[in-house]
């Protein structure tokens, strides 16, 4: 990436400065799209080289962010804002290109504590990572 491309990326991520569900700096920086279906939230990101680790594949932190966003947006969509208390991610396969889709669902719904999961799939439908998490409603 040259300096001009980096500047464009940052300018687009800053956007109009909004910081809300569906549109905040990190989601814009990674070009995430968020949608909902039934009792699920889908967060998708098109893998770009600036998201790579030194081994040339999608950085695990970027993937963890997408998984976390899918779960947090699902909680917000159905019950209101929450905070991640803990999250575990298992990585199964590297990704070097294409669309990654994270689909979050509830494992258990409590009064103030929620347990969620999200699976990340590559463009061919292969599961590349899975996360489970505990959330506290704010």
PDB file of C-alpha atoms in Angstrom:
ATOM      1  CA  UNK A   1       0.000   0.000   0.000  1.00  0.00           C
ATOM      2  CA  UNK A   2       1.330   3.405  -0.839  1.00  0.00           C
ATOM      3  CA  UNK A   3       0.839   6.509   1.283  1.00  0.00           C
ATOM      4  CA  UNK A   4      -2.095   7.736  -0.819  1.00  0.00           C
ATOM      5  CA  UNK A   5      -3.973   4.463  -0.413  1.00  0.00           C
ATOM      6  CA  UNK A   6      -3.401   4.509   3.340  1.00  0.00           C
ATOM      7  CA  UNK A   7      -4.667   8.088   3.523  1.00  0.00           C
ATOM      8  CA  UNK A   8      -7.820   7.126   1.558  1.00  0.00           C
ATOM      9  CA  UNK A   9      -8.422   4.160   3.841  1.00  0.00           C
ATOM     10  CA  UNK A  10      -8.135   6.265   6.999  1.00  0.00           C
ATOM     11  CA  UNK A  11     -10.278   9.071   5.550  1.00  0.00           C
ATOM     12  CA  UNK A  12     -13.013   6.578   4.628  1.00  0.00           C
ATOM     13  CA  UNK A  13     -12.856   4.979   8.100  1.00  0.00           C
ATOM     14  CA  UNK A  14     -13.132   8.359   9.813  1.00  0.00           C
ATOM     15  CA  UNK A  15     -16.091   9.135   7.552  1.00  0.00           C
ATOM     16  CA  UNK A  16     -18.533  11.500   9.175  1.00  0.00           C
ATOM     17  CA  UNK A  17     -17.269  10.601  12.650  1.00  0.00           C
ATOM     18  CA  UNK A  18     -20.345   8.581  13.613  1.00  0.00           C
ATOM     19  CA  UNK A  19     -19.721   6.021  16.325  1.00  0.00           C
ATOM     20  CA  UNK A  20     -22.815   3.858  16.455  1.00  0.00           C
ATOM     21  CA  UNK A  21     -23.868   0.274  15.847  1.00  0.00           C
ATOM     22  CA  UNK A  22     -23.555  -0.586  12.181  1.00  0.00           C
ATOM     23  CA  UNK A  23     -21.138   2.267  11.511  1.00  0.00           C
ATOM     24  CA  UNK A  24     -18.126   3.013  13.677  1.00  0.00           C
ATOM     25  CA  UNK A  25     -14.431   3.478  12.951  1.00  0.00           C
ATOM     26  CA  UNK A  26     -13.335  -0.192  13.054  1.00  0.00           C
ATOM     27  CA  UNK A  27     -16.298  -1.435  11.033  1.00  0.00           C
ATOM     28  CA  UNK A  28     -15.626   1.223   8.387  1.00  0.00           C
ATOM     29  CA  UNK A  29     -11.843   0.617   8.492  1.00  0.00           C
ATOM     30  CA  UNK A  30     -12.348  -3.084   7.728  1.00  0.00           C
ATOM     31  CA  UNK A  31     -15.237  -2.415   5.330  1.00  0.00           C
ATOM     32  CA  UNK A  32     -17.657  -4.566   7.332  1.00  0.00           C
ATOM     33  CA  UNK A  33     -21.236  -5.058   6.359  1.00  0.00           C
ATOM     34  CA  UNK A  34     -23.683  -6.010   9.125  1.00  0.00           C
ATOM     35  CA  UNK A  35     -27.089  -7.590   8.560  1.00  0.00           C
ATOM     36  CA  UNK A  36     -29.663  -9.569  10.533  1.00  0.00           C
ATOM     37  CA  UNK A  37     -31.701 -12.690   9.824  1.00  0.00           C
ATOM     38  CA  UNK A  38     -34.102 -14.282  12.290  1.00  0.00           C
ATOM     39  CA  UNK A  39     -32.085 -14.784  15.522  1.00  0.00           C
ATOM     40  CA  UNK A  40     -28.670 -14.175  13.923  1.00  0.00           C
ATOM     41  CA  UNK A  41     -26.330 -11.342  13.016  1.00  0.00           C
ATOM     42  CA  UNK A  42     -24.025 -11.575  10.027  1.00  0.00           C
ATOM     43  CA  UNK A  43     -20.860  -9.472   9.830  1.00  0.00           C
ATOM     44  CA  UNK A  44     -18.971  -9.762   6.537  1.00  0.00           C
ATOM     45  CA  UNK A  45     -15.562  -8.453   5.545  1.00  0.00           C
ATOM     46  CA  UNK A  46     -13.770  -8.638   2.205  1.00  0.00           C
ATOM     47  CA  UNK A  47     -10.186  -9.670   2.996  1.00  0.00           C
ATOM     48  CA  UNK A  48      -7.574  -7.151   1.814  1.00  0.00           C
ATOM     49  CA  UNK A  49      -3.750  -7.349   2.024  1.00  0.00           C
ATOM     50  CA  UNK A  50      -3.569  -4.540   4.629  1.00  0.00           C
ATOM     51  CA  UNK A  51      -5.359  -6.945   7.011  1.00  0.00           C
ATOM     52  CA  UNK A  52      -2.649  -9.621   6.688  1.00  0.00           C
ATOM     53  CA  UNK A  53      -0.246 -10.903   9.309  1.00  0.00           C
ATOM     54  CA  UNK A  54       3.447 -11.373   8.365  1.00  0.00           C
ATOM     55  CA  UNK A  55       2.639 -14.902   7.093  1.00  0.00           C
ATOM     56  CA  UNK A  56       0.408 -13.439   4.369  1.00  0.00           C
ATOM     57  CA  UNK A  57      -3.023 -14.387   5.687  1.00  0.00           C
ATOM     58  CA  UNK A  58      -5.835 -12.597   7.520  1.00  0.00           C
ATOM     59  CA  UNK A  59      -4.581 -11.501  10.954  1.00  0.00           C
ATOM     60  CA  UNK A  60      -6.280 -13.357  13.801  1.00  0.00           C
ATOM     61  CA  UNK A  61      -7.040 -10.080  15.563  1.00  0.00           C
ATOM     62  CA  UNK A  62      -9.000  -8.815  12.560  1.00  0.00           C
ATOM     63  CA  UNK A  63     -10.965 -12.062  12.479  1.00  0.00           C
ATOM     64  CA  UNK A  64     -11.563 -11.899  16.255  1.00  0.00           C
ATOM     65  CA  UNK A  65     -12.823  -8.325  15.809  1.00  0.00           C
ATOM     66  CA  UNK A  66     -15.320  -9.444  13.155  1.00  0.00           C
ATOM     67  CA  UNK A  67     -16.520 -12.317  15.347  1.00  0.00           C
ATOM     68  CA  UNK A  68     -16.884  -9.960  18.340  1.00  0.00           C
ATOM     69  CA  UNK A  69     -18.766  -7.378  16.262  1.00  0.00           C
ATOM     70  CA  UNK A  70     -21.221 -10.000  14.993  1.00  0.00           C
ATOM     71  CA  UNK A  71     -22.021 -11.094  18.548  1.00  0.00           C
ATOM     72  CA  UNK A  72     -22.175  -7.574  19.997  1.00  0.00           C
ATOM     73  CA  UNK A  73     -24.463  -6.352  17.238  1.00  0.00           C
ATOM     74  CA  UNK A  74     -26.794  -9.324  17.742  1.00  0.00           C
ATOM     75  CA  UNK A  75     -27.063  -8.571  21.461  1.00  0.00           C
ATOM     76  CA  UNK A  76     -27.689  -4.874  20.785  1.00  0.00           C
ATOM     77  CA  UNK A  77     -30.250  -5.681  18.078  1.00  0.00           C
ATOM     78  CA  UNK A  78     -32.321  -7.900  20.371  1.00  0.00           C
ATOM     79  CA  UNK A  79     -31.676  -6.708  23.926  1.00  0.00           C
ATOM     80  CA  UNK A  80     -29.613  -3.512  23.952  1.00  0.00           C
ATOM     81  CA  UNK A  81     -25.945  -2.659  24.288  1.00  0.00           C
ATOM     82  CA  UNK A  82     -23.577  -4.951  26.124  1.00  0.00           C
ATOM     83  CA  UNK A  83     -19.930  -5.500  26.943  1.00  0.00           C
ATOM     84  CA  UNK A  84     -17.823  -8.567  26.229  1.00  0.00           C
ATOM     85  CA  UNK A  85     -16.839 -10.201  29.525  1.00  0.00           C
ATOM     86  CA  UNK A  86     -14.796 -12.954  27.884  1.00  0.00           C
ATOM     87  CA  UNK A  87     -14.270 -14.446  24.445  1.00  0.00           C
ATOM     88  CA  UNK A  88     -12.556 -17.574  23.181  1.00  0.00           C
ATOM     89  CA  UNK A  89     -11.575 -17.951  19.530  1.00  0.00           C
ATOM     90  CA  UNK A  90     -10.497 -21.133  17.785  1.00  0.00           C
ATOM     91  CA  UNK A  91      -8.824 -20.737  14.388  1.00  0.00           C
ATOM     92  CA  UNK A  92      -9.113 -23.612  11.902  1.00  0.00           C
ATOM     93  CA  UNK A  93      -7.719 -22.376   8.580  1.00  0.00           C
ATOM     94  CA  UNK A  94      -5.939 -19.336   7.126  1.00  0.00           C
ATOM     95  CA  UNK A  95      -7.647 -16.964   4.695  1.00  0.00           C
ATOM     96  CA  UNK A  96      -5.808 -14.993   2.028  1.00  0.00           C
ATOM     97  CA  UNK A  97      -8.625 -13.515  -0.044  1.00  0.00           C
ATOM     98  CA  UNK A  98     -12.356 -13.314  -0.530  1.00  0.00           C
ATOM     99  CA  UNK A  99     -15.322 -12.638   1.673  1.00  0.00           C
ATOM    100  CA  UNK A 100     -15.340 -13.809   5.297  1.00  0.00           C
ATOM    101  CA  UNK A 101     -18.763 -14.067   6.904  1.00  0.00           C
ATOM    102  CA  UNK A 102     -19.293 -14.301  10.666  1.00  0.00           C
ATOM    103  CA  UNK A 103     -22.701 -15.564  11.795  1.00  0.00           C
ATOM    104  CA  UNK A 104     -23.564 -14.981  15.451  1.00  0.00           C
ATOM    105  CA  UNK A 105     -26.302 -16.697  17.445  1.00  0.00           C
ATOM    106  CA  UNK A 106     -27.286 -16.967  21.087  1.00  0.00           C
ATOM    107  CA  UNK A 107     -26.320 -20.015  23.130  1.00  0.00           C
ATOM    108  CA  UNK A 108     -28.247 -18.865  26.235  1.00  0.00           C
ATOM    109  CA  UNK A 109     -30.162 -15.714  27.083  1.00  0.00           C
ATOM    110  CA  UNK A 110     -30.215 -14.580  30.706  1.00  0.00           C
ATOM    111  CA  UNK A 111     -31.584 -11.503  32.403  1.00  0.00           C
ATOM    112  CA  UNK A 112     -28.333  -9.526  32.263  1.00  0.00           C
ATOM    113  CA  UNK A 113     -25.774 -12.131  31.125  1.00  0.00           C
ATOM    114  CA  UNK A 114     -25.778 -13.657  27.652  1.00  0.00           C
ATOM    115  CA  UNK A 115     -23.773 -16.443  26.029  1.00  0.00           C
ATOM    116  CA  UNK A 116     -23.166 -16.158  22.297  1.00  0.00           C
ATOM    117  CA  UNK A 117     -21.260 -17.905  19.538  1.00  0.00           C
ATOM    118  CA  UNK A 118     -20.130 -16.921  16.075  1.00  0.00           C
ATOM    119  CA  UNK A 119     -18.717 -18.995  13.237  1.00  0.00           C
ATOM    120  CA  UNK A 120     -16.575 -17.463  10.493  1.00  0.00           C
ATOM    121  CA  UNK A 121     -16.744 -18.952   7.012  1.00  0.00           C
ATOM    122  CA  UNK A 122     -14.753 -18.244   3.891  1.00  0.00           C
ATOM    123  CA  UNK A 123     -16.285 -17.761   0.448  1.00  0.00           C
ATOM    124  CA  UNK A 124     -16.495 -21.521  -0.176  1.00  0.00           C
ATOM    125  CA  UNK A 125     -18.439 -22.070   3.062  1.00  0.00           C
ATOM    126  CA  UNK A 126     -15.542 -23.634   4.986  1.00  0.00           C
ATOM    127  CA  UNK A 127     -15.568 -22.785   8.704  1.00  0.00           C
ATOM    128  CA  UNK A 128     -12.297 -20.959   9.369  1.00  0.00           C
ATOM    129  CA  UNK A 129     -12.864 -19.910  12.999  1.00  0.00           C
ATOM    130  CA  UNK A 130     -15.350 -20.200  15.839  1.00  0.00           C
ATOM    131  CA  UNK A 131     -15.842 -17.998  18.901  1.00  0.00           C
ATOM    132  CA  UNK A 132     -17.836 -18.255  22.088  1.00  0.00           C
ATOM    133  CA  UNK A 133     -18.359 -15.362  24.457  1.00  0.00           C
ATOM    134  CA  UNK A 134     -20.044 -14.097  27.579  1.00  0.00           C
ATOM    135  CA  UNK A 135     -21.684 -10.674  27.540  1.00  0.00           C
ATOM    136  CA  UNK A 136     -23.104  -8.371  30.193  1.00  0.00           C
ATOM    137  CA  UNK A 137     -25.994  -6.131  29.231  1.00  0.00           C
ATOM    138  CA  UNK A 138     -25.237  -2.475  29.924  1.00  0.00           C
TER     139      UNK A 138
END
